């Protein structure tokens, strides 16, 4: 499973960890991505989406129909 949110498009970013001795090492900041199933009445089926936790809260607020429309607008596949 890739660490990319289908709704918001958030993805891993890269940075550096600085130790006490000030040695810098590369690291990866992964978003909190979850797999979540929703029933979409307009499609007549359930869909499984890879979403960040912020996107899950957004779907709770705007609804799954609007979220699926946004994913299609971004060129994503549901």
PDB file of N, CA and C in Angstrom:
ATOM      1  N   UNK A   1       0.849  -1.174   0.000  1.00  0.00           N
ATOM      2  CA  UNK A   1       0.000   0.000   0.000  1.00  0.00           C
ATOM      3  C   UNK A   1       0.893   1.235   0.000  1.00  0.00           C
ATOM      4  N   UNK A   2       0.670   2.105  -0.957  1.00  0.00           N
ATOM      5  CA  UNK A   2       1.464   3.320  -1.001  1.00  0.00           C
ATOM      6  C   UNK A   2       0.933   4.319   0.028  1.00  0.00           C
ATOM      7  N   UNK A   3       1.794   5.177   0.495  1.00  0.00           N
ATOM      8  CA  UNK A   3       1.440   6.135   1.546  1.00  0.00           C
ATOM      9  C   UNK A   3       0.971   7.453   0.939  1.00  0.00           C
ATOM     10  N   UNK A   4      -0.016   7.362   0.020  1.00  0.00           N
ATOM     11  CA  UNK A   4      -0.568   8.555  -0.622  1.00  0.00           C
ATOM     12  C   UNK A   4      -2.070   8.560  -0.401  1.00  0.00           C
ATOM     13  N   UNK A   5      -2.594   9.686   0.054  1.00  0.00           N
ATOM     14  CA  UNK A   5      -4.029   9.838   0.297  1.00  0.00           C
ATOM     15  C   UNK A   5      -4.734  10.093  -1.028  1.00  0.00           C
ATOM     16  N   UNK A   6      -5.823   9.350  -1.282  1.00  0.00           N
ATOM     17  CA  UNK A   6      -6.549   9.504  -2.533  1.00  0.00           C
ATOM     18  C   UNK A   6      -7.358  10.796  -2.579  1.00  0.00           C
ATOM     19  N   UNK A   7      -7.760  11.319  -1.441  1.00  0.00           N
ATOM     20  CA  UNK A   7      -8.595  12.526  -1.425  1.00  0.00           C
ATOM     21  C   UNK A   7      -7.753  13.802  -1.399  1.00  0.00           C
ATOM     22  N   UNK A   8      -6.820  13.884  -0.476  1.00  0.00           N
ATOM     23  CA  UNK A   8      -6.052  15.118  -0.308  1.00  0.00           C
ATOM     24  C   UNK A   8      -4.733  15.112  -1.076  1.00  0.00           C
ATOM     25  N   UNK A   9      -4.236  13.939  -1.442  1.00  0.00           N
ATOM     26  CA  UNK A   9      -2.980  13.849  -2.176  1.00  0.00           C
ATOM     27  C   UNK A   9      -1.746  13.978  -1.306  1.00  0.00           C
ATOM     28  N   UNK A  10      -1.916  13.929   0.013  1.00  0.00           N
ATOM     29  CA  UNK A  10      -0.767  14.042   0.906  1.00  0.00           C
ATOM     30  C   UNK A  10       0.121  12.808   0.708  1.00  0.00           C
ATOM     31  N   UNK A  11       1.428  13.015   0.731  1.00  0.00           N
ATOM     32  CA  UNK A  11       2.383  11.944   0.467  1.00  0.00           C
ATOM     33  C   UNK A  11       3.587  12.098   1.396  1.00  0.00           C
ATOM     34  N   UNK A  12       4.468  11.103   1.449  1.00  0.00           N
ATOM     35  CA  UNK A  12       5.638  11.209   2.328  1.00  0.00           C
ATOM     36  C   UNK A  12       6.545  12.366   1.918  1.00  0.00           C
ATOM     37  N   UNK A  13       7.136  12.999   2.915  1.00  0.00           N
ATOM     38  CA  UNK A  13       8.127  14.040   2.675  1.00  0.00           C
ATOM     39  C   UNK A  13       9.425  13.596   3.339  1.00  0.00           C
ATOM     40  N   UNK A  14      10.523  14.165   2.903  1.00  0.00           N
ATOM     41  CA  UNK A  14      11.827  13.743   3.393  1.00  0.00           C
ATOM     42  C   UNK A  14      12.506  14.887   4.134  1.00  0.00           C
ATOM     43  N   UNK A  15      13.257  14.529   5.137  1.00  0.00           N
ATOM     44  CA  UNK A  15      13.968  15.517   5.924  1.00  0.00           C
ATOM     45  C   UNK A  15      15.176  14.885   6.576  1.00  0.00           C
ATOM     46  N   UNK A  16      15.651  15.499   7.624  1.00  0.00           N
ATOM     47  CA  UNK A  16      16.830  14.994   8.312  1.00  0.00           C
ATOM     48  C   UNK A  16      16.616  14.966   9.814  1.00  0.00           C
ATOM     49  N   UNK A  17      17.172  13.959  10.444  1.00  0.00           N
ATOM     50  CA  UNK A  17      17.206  13.867  11.889  1.00  0.00           C
ATOM     51  C   UNK A  17      18.560  14.396  12.337  1.00  0.00           C
ATOM     52  N   UNK A  18      18.569  15.241  13.345  1.00  0.00           N
ATOM     53  CA  UNK A  18      19.827  15.779  13.859  1.00  0.00           C
ATOM     54  C   UNK A  18      20.050  15.218  15.258  1.00  0.00           C
ATOM     55  N   UNK A  19      21.124  14.476  15.436  1.00  0.00           N
ATOM     56  CA  UNK A  19      21.417  13.856  16.720  1.00  0.00           C
ATOM     57  C   UNK A  19      22.036  14.870  17.687  1.00  0.00           C
ATOM     58  N   UNK A  20      22.293  14.415  18.892  1.00  0.00           N
ATOM     59  CA  UNK A  20      22.910  15.276  19.898  1.00  0.00           C
ATOM     60  C   UNK A  20      24.287  15.760  19.451  1.00  0.00           C
ATOM     61  N   UNK A  21      25.014  14.877  18.725  1.00  0.00           N
ATOM     62  CA  UNK A  21      26.340  15.267  18.230  1.00  0.00           C
ATOM     63  C   UNK A  21      26.250  16.059  16.923  1.00  0.00           C
ATOM     64  N   UNK A  22      25.033  16.370  16.497  1.00  0.00           N
ATOM     65  CA  UNK A  22      24.738  17.176  15.315  1.00  0.00           C
ATOM     66  C   UNK A  22      25.050  16.450  14.010  1.00  0.00           C
ATOM     67  N   UNK A  23      25.041  15.109  14.050  1.00  0.00           N
ATOM     68  CA  UNK A  23      25.164  14.316  12.834  1.00  0.00           C
ATOM     69  C   UNK A  23      23.787  14.273  12.172  1.00  0.00           C
ATOM     70  N   UNK A  24      23.755  14.563  10.887  1.00  0.00           N
ATOM     71  CA  UNK A  24      22.474  14.587  10.168  1.00  0.00           C
ATOM     72  C   UNK A  24      22.293  13.293   9.377  1.00  0.00           C
ATOM     73  N   UNK A  25      21.149  12.660   9.546  1.00  0.00           N
ATOM     74  CA  UNK A  25      20.814  11.455   8.791  1.00  0.00           C
ATOM     75  C   UNK A  25      19.448  11.650   8.150  1.00  0.00           C
ATOM     76  N   UNK A  26      19.288  11.069   6.973  1.00  0.00           N
ATOM     77  CA  UNK A  26      18.030  11.212   6.248  1.00  0.00           C
ATOM     78  C   UNK A  26      16.922  10.412   6.914  1.00  0.00           C
ATOM     79  N   UNK A  27      15.707  10.910   6.819  1.00  0.00           N
ATOM     80  CA  UNK A  27      14.549  10.185   7.310  1.00  0.00           C
ATOM     81  C   UNK A  27      13.349  10.527   6.457  1.00  0.00           C
ATOM     82  N   UNK A  28      12.299   9.762   6.627  1.00  0.00           N
ATOM     83  CA  UNK A  28      11.074   9.913   5.846  1.00  0.00           C
ATOM     84  C   UNK A  28       9.908  10.148   6.791  1.00  0.00           C
ATOM     85  N   UNK A  29       9.139  11.201   6.530  1.00  0.00           N
ATOM     86  CA  UNK A  29       7.960  11.517   7.330  1.00  0.00           C
ATOM     87  C   UNK A  29       6.742  10.965   6.594  1.00  0.00           C
ATOM     88  N   UNK A  30       6.162   9.871   7.088  1.00  0.00           N
ATOM     89  CA  UNK A  30       5.007   9.258   6.449  1.00  0.00           C
ATOM     90  C   UNK A  30       3.721   9.840   7.007  1.00  0.00           C
ATOM     91  N   UNK A  31       2.719  10.067   6.157  1.00  0.00           N
ATOM     92  CA  UNK A  31       1.412  10.498   6.659  1.00  0.00           C
ATOM     93  C   UNK A  31       0.701   9.320   7.314  1.00  0.00           C
ATOM     94  N   UNK A  32      -0.246   9.612   8.186  1.00  0.00           N
ATOM     95  CA  UNK A  32      -1.032   8.572   8.839  1.00  0.00           C
ATOM     96  C   UNK A  32      -2.129   8.152   7.865  1.00  0.00           C
ATOM     97  N   UNK A  33      -1.847   7.108   7.079  1.00  0.00           N
ATOM     98  CA  UNK A  33      -2.744   6.668   6.018  1.00  0.00           C
ATOM     99  C   UNK A  33      -3.440   5.380   6.454  1.00  0.00           C
ATOM    100  N   UNK A  34      -4.766   5.336   6.264  1.00  0.00           N
ATOM    101  CA  UNK A  34      -5.588   4.193   6.645  1.00  0.00           C
ATOM    102  C   UNK A  34      -6.387   3.724   5.432  1.00  0.00           C
ATOM    103  N   UNK A  35      -6.742   2.432   5.422  1.00  0.00           N
ATOM    104  CA  UNK A  35      -7.660   1.902   4.411  1.00  0.00           C
ATOM    105  C   UNK A  35      -9.053   1.890   5.018  1.00  0.00           C
ATOM    106  N   UNK A  36     -10.022   2.494   4.322  1.00  0.00           N
ATOM    107  CA  UNK A  36     -11.369   2.649   4.863  1.00  0.00           C
ATOM    108  C   UNK A  36     -12.381   2.290   3.785  1.00  0.00           C
ATOM    109  N   UNK A  37     -13.419   1.547   4.168  1.00  0.00           N
ATOM    110  CA  UNK A  37     -14.480   1.156   3.236  1.00  0.00           C
ATOM    111  C   UNK A  37     -15.704   2.040   3.450  1.00  0.00           C
ATOM    112  N   UNK A  38     -16.298   2.476   2.343  1.00  0.00           N
ATOM    113  CA  UNK A  38     -17.511   3.288   2.381  1.00  0.00           C
ATOM    114  C   UNK A  38     -18.533   2.701   1.413  1.00  0.00           C
ATOM    115  N   UNK A  39     -19.802   2.840   1.746  1.00  0.00           N
ATOM    116  CA  UNK A  39     -20.888   2.488   0.843  1.00  0.00           C
ATOM    117  C   UNK A  39     -21.260   3.749   0.066  1.00  0.00           C
ATOM    118  N   UNK A  40     -21.197   3.672  -1.268  1.00  0.00           N
ATOM    119  CA  UNK A  40     -21.523   4.812  -2.121  1.00  0.00           C
ATOM    120  C   UNK A  40     -22.833   4.488  -2.840  1.00  0.00           C
ATOM    121  N   UNK A  41     -23.944   5.117  -2.432  1.00  0.00           N
ATOM    122  CA  UNK A  41     -25.235   4.803  -3.044  1.00  0.00           C
ATOM    123  C   UNK A  41     -25.311   5.110  -4.539  1.00  0.00           C
ATOM    124  N   UNK A  42     -24.648   6.172  -4.994  1.00  0.00           N
ATOM    125  CA  UNK A  42     -24.722   6.531  -6.414  1.00  0.00           C
ATOM    126  C   UNK A  42     -24.024   5.491  -7.291  1.00  0.00           C
ATOM    127  N   UNK A  43     -22.981   4.849  -6.767  1.00  0.00           N
ATOM    128  CA  UNK A  43     -22.289   3.805  -7.524  1.00  0.00           C
ATOM    129  C   UNK A  43     -22.922   2.437  -7.306  1.00  0.00           C
ATOM    130  N   UNK A  44     -23.701   2.299  -6.237  1.00  0.00           N
ATOM    131  CA  UNK A  44     -24.352   1.035  -5.938  1.00  0.00           C
ATOM    132  C   UNK A  44     -23.414  -0.036  -5.428  1.00  0.00           C
ATOM    133  N   UNK A  45     -22.326   0.368  -4.790  1.00  0.00           N
ATOM    134  CA  UNK A  45     -21.346  -0.595  -4.276  1.00  0.00           C
ATOM    135  C   UNK A  45     -20.522   0.049  -3.160  1.00  0.00           C
ATOM    136  N   UNK A  46     -19.672  -0.755  -2.563  1.00  0.00           N
ATOM    137  CA  UNK A  46     -18.742  -0.221  -1.569  1.00  0.00           C
ATOM    138  C   UNK A  46     -17.417   0.075  -2.262  1.00  0.00           C
ATOM    139  N   UNK A  47     -16.711   1.065  -1.747  1.00  0.00           N
ATOM    140  CA  UNK A  47     -15.386   1.397  -2.261  1.00  0.00           C
ATOM    141  C   UNK A  47     -14.406   1.400  -1.093  1.00  0.00           C
ATOM    142  N   UNK A  48     -13.203   0.962  -1.356  1.00  0.00           N
ATOM    143  CA  UNK A  48     -12.135   0.987  -0.369  1.00  0.00           C
ATOM    144  C   UNK A  48     -11.170   2.087  -0.771  1.00  0.00           C
ATOM    145  N   UNK A  49     -10.974   3.046   0.126  1.00  0.00           N
ATOM    146  CA  UNK A  49     -10.119   4.190  -0.160  1.00  0.00           C
ATOM    147  C   UNK A  49      -8.919   4.195   0.769  1.00  0.00           C
ATOM    148  N   UNK A  50      -7.797   4.687   0.272  1.00  0.00           N
ATOM    149  CA  UNK A  50      -6.608   4.910   1.084  1.00  0.00           C
ATOM    150  C   UNK A  50      -6.610   6.380   1.457  1.00  0.00           C
ATOM    151  N   UNK A  51      -6.852   6.656   2.745  1.00  0.00           N
ATOM    152  CA  UNK A  51      -7.082   8.025   3.189  1.00  0.00           C
ATOM    153  C   UNK A  51      -6.202   8.375   4.377  1.00  0.00           C
ATOM    154  N   UNK A  52      -5.816   9.654   4.440  1.00  0.00           N
ATOM    155  CA  UNK A  52      -5.173  10.156   5.645  1.00  0.00           C
ATOM    156  C   UNK A  52      -6.262  10.392   6.688  1.00  0.00           C
ATOM    157  N   UNK A  53      -5.872  10.515   7.933  1.00  0.00           N
ATOM    158  CA  UNK A  53      -6.856  10.714   8.989  1.00  0.00           C
ATOM    159  C   UNK A  53      -7.577  12.042   8.828  1.00  0.00           C
ATOM    160  N   UNK A  54      -6.910  13.037   8.293  1.00  0.00           N
ATOM    161  CA  UNK A  54      -7.566  14.317   8.018  1.00  0.00           C
ATOM    162  C   UNK A  54      -8.638  14.145   6.947  1.00  0.00           C
ATOM    163  N   UNK A  55      -8.381  13.321   5.936  1.00  0.00           N
ATOM    164  CA  UNK A  55      -9.358  13.086   4.878  1.00  0.00           C
ATOM    165  C   UNK A  55     -10.568  12.315   5.400  1.00  0.00           C
ATOM    166  N   UNK A  56     -10.371  11.416   6.358  1.00  0.00           N
ATOM    167  CA  UNK A  56     -11.488  10.692   6.966  1.00  0.00           C
ATOM    168  C   UNK A  56     -12.413  11.675   7.673  1.00  0.00           C
ATOM    169  N   UNK A  57     -11.836  12.637   8.378  1.00  0.00           N
ATOM    170  CA  UNK A  57     -12.648  13.667   9.039  1.00  0.00           C
ATOM    171  C   UNK A  57     -13.346  14.549   8.010  1.00  0.00           C
ATOM    172  N   UNK A  58     -12.688  14.817   6.876  1.00  0.00           N
ATOM    173  CA  UNK A  58     -13.295  15.617   5.817  1.00  0.00           C
ATOM    174  C   UNK A  58     -14.503  14.897   5.224  1.00  0.00           C
ATOM    175  N   UNK A  59     -14.391  13.583   5.011  1.00  0.00           N
ATOM    176  CA  UNK A  59     -15.512  12.811   4.479  1.00  0.00           C
ATOM    177  C   UNK A  59     -16.664  12.792   5.473  1.00  0.00           C
ATOM    178  N   UNK A  60     -16.371  12.724   6.760  1.00  0.00           N
ATOM    179  CA  UNK A  60     -17.422  12.801   7.772  1.00  0.00           C
ATOM    180  C   UNK A  60     -18.161  14.136   7.690  1.00  0.00           C
ATOM    181  N   UNK A  61     -17.455  15.187   7.305  1.00  0.00           N
ATOM    182  CA  UNK A  61     -18.047  16.517   7.245  1.00  0.00           C
ATOM    183  C   UNK A  61     -18.809  16.753   5.941  1.00  0.00           C
ATOM    184  N   UNK A  62     -18.200  16.423   4.778  1.00  0.00           N
ATOM    185  CA  UNK A  62     -18.819  16.758   3.489  1.00  0.00           C
ATOM    186  C   UNK A  62     -19.626  15.621   2.888  1.00  0.00           C
ATOM    187  N   UNK A  63     -19.408  14.398   3.328  1.00  0.00           N
ATOM    188  CA  UNK A  63     -20.130  13.248   2.788  1.00  0.00           C
ATOM    189  C   UNK A  63     -19.326  12.508   1.741  1.00  0.00           C
ATOM    190  N   UNK A  64     -19.656  11.224   1.589  1.00  0.00           N
ATOM    191  CA  UNK A  64     -18.899  10.370   0.677  1.00  0.00           C
ATOM    192  C   UNK A  64     -19.161  10.726  -0.784  1.00  0.00           C
ATOM    193  N   UNK A  65     -20.376  11.182  -1.107  1.00  0.00           N
ATOM    194  CA  UNK A  65     -20.685  11.534  -2.499  1.00  0.00           C
ATOM    195  C   UNK A  65     -19.816  12.698  -2.986  1.00  0.00           C
ATOM    196  N   UNK A  66     -19.688  13.729  -2.170  1.00  0.00           N
ATOM    197  CA  UNK A  66     -18.854  14.883  -2.524  1.00  0.00           C
ATOM    198  C   UNK A  66     -17.380  14.493  -2.576  1.00  0.00           C
ATOM    199  N   UNK A  67     -16.969  13.594  -1.680  1.00  0.00           N
ATOM    200  CA  UNK A  67     -15.570  13.156  -1.660  1.00  0.00           C
ATOM    201  C   UNK A  67     -15.229  12.367  -2.917  1.00  0.00           C
ATOM    202  N   UNK A  68     -16.142  11.491  -3.354  1.00  0.00           N
ATOM    203  CA  UNK A  68     -15.912  10.723  -4.588  1.00  0.00           C
ATOM    204  C   UNK A  68     -15.851  11.669  -5.780  1.00  0.00           C
ATOM    205  N   UNK A  69     -16.676  12.712  -5.786  1.00  0.00           N
ATOM    206  CA  UNK A  69     -16.635  13.705  -6.863  1.00  0.00           C
ATOM    207  C   UNK A  69     -15.291  14.427  -6.882  1.00  0.00           C
ATOM    208  N   UNK A  70     -14.744  14.745  -5.707  1.00  0.00           N
ATOM    209  CA  UNK A  70     -13.430  15.405  -5.641  1.00  0.00           C
ATOM    210  C   UNK A  70     -12.323  14.487  -6.135  1.00  0.00           C
ATOM    211  N   UNK A  71     -12.407  13.202  -5.792  1.00  0.00           N
ATOM    212  CA  UNK A  71     -11.388  12.242  -6.242  1.00  0.00           C
ATOM    213  C   UNK A  71     -11.428  12.128  -7.769  1.00  0.00           C
ATOM    214  N   UNK A  72     -12.627  12.063  -8.351  1.00  0.00           N
ATOM    215  CA  UNK A  72     -12.748  12.012  -9.815  1.00  0.00           C
ATOM    216  C   UNK A  72     -12.231  13.302 -10.436  1.00  0.00           C
ATOM    217  N   UNK A  73     -12.475  14.451  -9.813  1.00  0.00           N
ATOM    218  CA  UNK A  73     -12.000  15.725 -10.339  1.00  0.00           C
ATOM    219  C   UNK A  73     -10.477  15.802 -10.356  1.00  0.00           C
ATOM    220  N   UNK A  74      -9.828  15.153  -9.369  1.00  0.00           N
ATOM    221  CA  UNK A  74      -8.358  15.134  -9.333  1.00  0.00           C
ATOM    222  C   UNK A  74      -7.777  14.127 -10.330  1.00  0.00           C
ATOM    223  N   UNK A  75      -8.661  13.357 -10.962  1.00  0.00           N
ATOM    224  CA  UNK A  75      -8.185  12.351 -11.916  1.00  0.00           C
ATOM    225  C   UNK A  75      -7.922  11.014 -11.265  1.00  0.00           C
ATOM    226  N   UNK A  76      -8.404  10.844 -10.050  1.00  0.00           N
ATOM    227  CA  UNK A  76      -8.196   9.590  -9.335  1.00  0.00           C
ATOM    228  C   UNK A  76      -9.219   8.544  -9.686  1.00  0.00           C
ATOM    229  N   UNK A  77      -8.893   7.309  -9.359  1.00  0.00           N
ATOM    230  CA  UNK A  77      -9.767   6.184  -9.631  1.00  0.00           C
ATOM    231  C   UNK A  77     -10.364   5.699  -8.325  1.00  0.00           C
ATOM    232  N   UNK A  78     -11.677   5.421  -8.339  1.00  0.00           N
ATOM    233  CA  UNK A  78     -12.351   4.933  -7.135  1.00  0.00           C
ATOM    234  C   UNK A  78     -12.648   3.476  -7.303  1.00  0.00           C
TER     235      UNK A  78
END
